[in-house]
Amino acid sequence: MKKIRVDLDLCVGHGRCYELAPEIFGEDERGHCRVHRTKVDGEDVALAFRAADNCPEGAIFVEADDGSGEG
Ligand code: F3S
């Protein structure tokens, strides 16, 4: 299980995240990223990493889920 975080100060709306992984990311009214799912597992982890790798701003972070329930 991984936790997904998007730094909205870095996101400028390239839209690659929600093009690549529409089940995890969506867009707000300005085309900026909106996270649909903050926790992923299985195949969705690879998808989340792919989206993170493809964000030109490096705004997407896929982090260990320490189970604390925060975020
Ligand atoms: Fe924003 Fe990066 Fe997605 S700039 S819209 S988080 S690809």
PDB file of C-alpha atoms and ligand atoms in Angstrom:
ATOM      1  CA  MET A   1       0.000   0.000   0.000  1.00  0.00           C
ATOM      2  CA  LYS A   2       1.295   3.430  -0.982  1.00  0.00           C
ATOM      3  CA  LYS A   3       0.146   6.899  -0.210  1.00  0.00           C
ATOM      4  CA  ILE A   4      -0.210   9.516  -2.924  1.00  0.00           C
ATOM      5  CA  ARG A   5       0.399  13.170  -2.350  1.00  0.00           C
ATOM      6  CA  VAL A   6       0.340  16.020  -4.843  1.00  0.00           C
ATOM      7  CA  ASP A   7       2.026  19.299  -4.081  1.00  0.00           C
ATOM      8  CA  LEU A   8      -0.487  21.710  -5.540  1.00  0.00           C
ATOM      9  CA  ASP A   9       2.028  24.558  -5.311  1.00  0.00           C
ATOM     10  CA  LEU A  10       4.114  22.687  -7.886  1.00  0.00           C
ATOM     11  CA  CYS A  11       1.292  21.488 -10.139  1.00  0.00           C
ATOM     12  CA  VAL A  12       0.746  23.775 -13.115  1.00  0.00           C
ATOM     13  CA  GLY A  13      -1.734  21.563 -14.951  1.00  0.00           C
ATOM     14  CA  HIS A  14       0.257  19.504 -17.434  1.00  0.00           C
ATOM     15  CA  GLY A  15      -2.436  16.870 -17.081  1.00  0.00           C
ATOM     16  CA  ARG A  16      -0.231  13.868 -17.634  1.00  0.00           C
ATOM     17  CA  CYS A  17      -1.243  12.355 -14.322  1.00  0.00           C
ATOM     18  CA  TYR A  18      -4.915  12.106 -15.125  1.00  0.00           C
ATOM     19  CA  GLU A  19      -4.209  11.116 -18.719  1.00  0.00           C
ATOM     20  CA  LEU A  20      -2.090   8.206 -17.549  1.00  0.00           C
ATOM     21  CA  ALA A  21      -4.020   7.223 -14.461  1.00  0.00           C
ATOM     22  CA  PRO A  22      -7.566   8.562 -14.571  1.00  0.00           C
ATOM     23  CA  GLU A  23      -8.668   6.215 -11.824  1.00  0.00           C
ATOM     24  CA  ILE A  24      -6.259   7.807  -9.410  1.00  0.00           C
ATOM     25  CA  PHE A  25      -6.077  11.413 -10.576  1.00  0.00           C
ATOM     26  CA  GLY A  26      -8.594  13.841 -11.932  1.00  0.00           C
ATOM     27  CA  GLU A  27      -8.609  17.495 -12.841  1.00  0.00           C
ATOM     28  CA  ASP A  28     -10.091  20.513 -11.219  1.00  0.00           C
ATOM     29  CA  GLU A  29     -11.735  23.363 -13.104  1.00  0.00           C
ATOM     30  CA  ARG A  30      -8.321  24.828 -13.995  1.00  0.00           C
ATOM     31  CA  GLY A  31      -6.932  21.529 -15.270  1.00  0.00           C
ATOM     32  CA  HIS A  32      -4.810  21.073 -12.190  1.00  0.00           C
ATOM     33  CA  CYS A  33      -4.488  17.758 -10.460  1.00  0.00           C
ATOM     34  CA  ARG A  34      -7.049  16.487  -8.032  1.00  0.00           C
ATOM     35  CA  VAL A  35      -6.321  13.214  -6.278  1.00  0.00           C
ATOM     36  CA  HIS A  36      -9.212  10.779  -6.409  1.00  0.00           C
ATOM     37  CA  ARG A  37      -7.498   8.096  -4.388  1.00  0.00           C
ATOM     38  CA  THR A  38      -4.893   8.875  -1.777  1.00  0.00           C
ATOM     39  CA  LYS A  39      -4.033   5.216  -1.166  1.00  0.00           C
ATOM     40  CA  VAL A  40      -3.263   2.598  -3.782  1.00  0.00           C
ATOM     41  CA  ASP A  41      -2.074  -0.975  -3.883  1.00  0.00           C
ATOM     42  CA  GLY A  42      -1.495  -3.722  -6.439  1.00  0.00           C
ATOM     43  CA  GLU A  43      -1.252  -2.625 -10.051  1.00  0.00           C
ATOM     44  CA  ASP A  44      -2.257   0.890  -9.157  1.00  0.00           C
ATOM     45  CA  VAL A  45       1.059   1.423  -7.387  1.00  0.00           C
ATOM     46  CA  ALA A  46       2.922   1.047 -10.682  1.00  0.00           C
ATOM     47  CA  LEU A  47       0.450   3.395 -12.294  1.00  0.00           C
ATOM     48  CA  ALA A  48       0.954   5.965  -9.569  1.00  0.00           C
ATOM     49  CA  PHE A  49       4.737   5.782  -9.977  1.00  0.00           C
ATOM     50  CA  ARG A  50       4.328   6.174 -13.715  1.00  0.00           C
ATOM     51  CA  ALA A  51       2.256   9.285 -13.249  1.00  0.00           C
ATOM     52  CA  ALA A  52       4.806  10.651 -10.780  1.00  0.00           C
ATOM     53  CA  ASP A  53       7.659   9.952 -13.205  1.00  0.00           C
ATOM     54  CA  ASN A  54       5.807  11.728 -15.990  1.00  0.00           C
ATOM     55  CA  CYS A  55       4.856  14.878 -14.149  1.00  0.00           C
ATOM     56  CA  PRO A  56       7.259  17.521 -15.501  1.00  0.00           C
ATOM     57  CA  GLU A  57       6.963  19.513 -12.294  1.00  0.00           C
ATOM     58  CA  GLY A  58       7.680  16.610  -9.976  1.00  0.00           C
ATOM     59  CA  ALA A  59       4.520  17.439  -8.097  1.00  0.00           C
ATOM     60  CA  ILE A  60       3.424  13.863  -7.411  1.00  0.00           C
ATOM     61  CA  PHE A  61       4.831  11.897  -4.518  1.00  0.00           C
ATOM     62  CA  VAL A  62       4.256   8.197  -3.961  1.00  0.00           C
ATOM     63  CA  GLU A  63       5.188   7.456  -0.399  1.00  0.00           C
ATOM     64  CA  ALA A  64       5.225   4.572   2.001  1.00  0.00           C
ATOM     65  CA  ASP A  65       2.001   4.194   3.869  1.00  0.00           C
ATOM     66  CA  ASP A  66       3.066   3.854   7.473  1.00  0.00           C
ATOM     67  CA  GLY A  67      -0.435   2.946   8.539  1.00  0.00           C
ATOM     68  CA  SER A  68      -0.811   5.945  10.803  1.00  0.00           C
ATOM     69  CA  GLY A  69      -4.026   6.856   9.070  1.00  0.00           C
ATOM     70  CA  GLU A  70      -2.900  10.410   8.418  1.00  0.00           C
ATOM     71  CA  GLY A  71      -3.307  12.096   5.065  1.00  0.00           C
TER      72      GLY A  71
HETATM   73 FE1  F3S B   1      -0.113  18.753 -12.296  1.00  0.00          FE
HETATM   74 FE2  F3S B   1       1.870  17.223 -12.900  1.00  0.00          FE
HETATM   75 FE3  F3S B   1      -0.538  16.326 -13.141  1.00  0.00          FE
HETATM   76  S1  F3S B   1       1.767  19.406 -13.253  1.00  0.00           S
HETATM   77  S2  F3S B   1      -1.783  18.101 -13.615  1.00  0.00           S
HETATM   78  S3  F3S B   1       0.445  16.910 -11.246  1.00  0.00           S
HETATM   79  S4  F3S B   1       1.140  15.922 -14.508  1.00  0.00           S
END
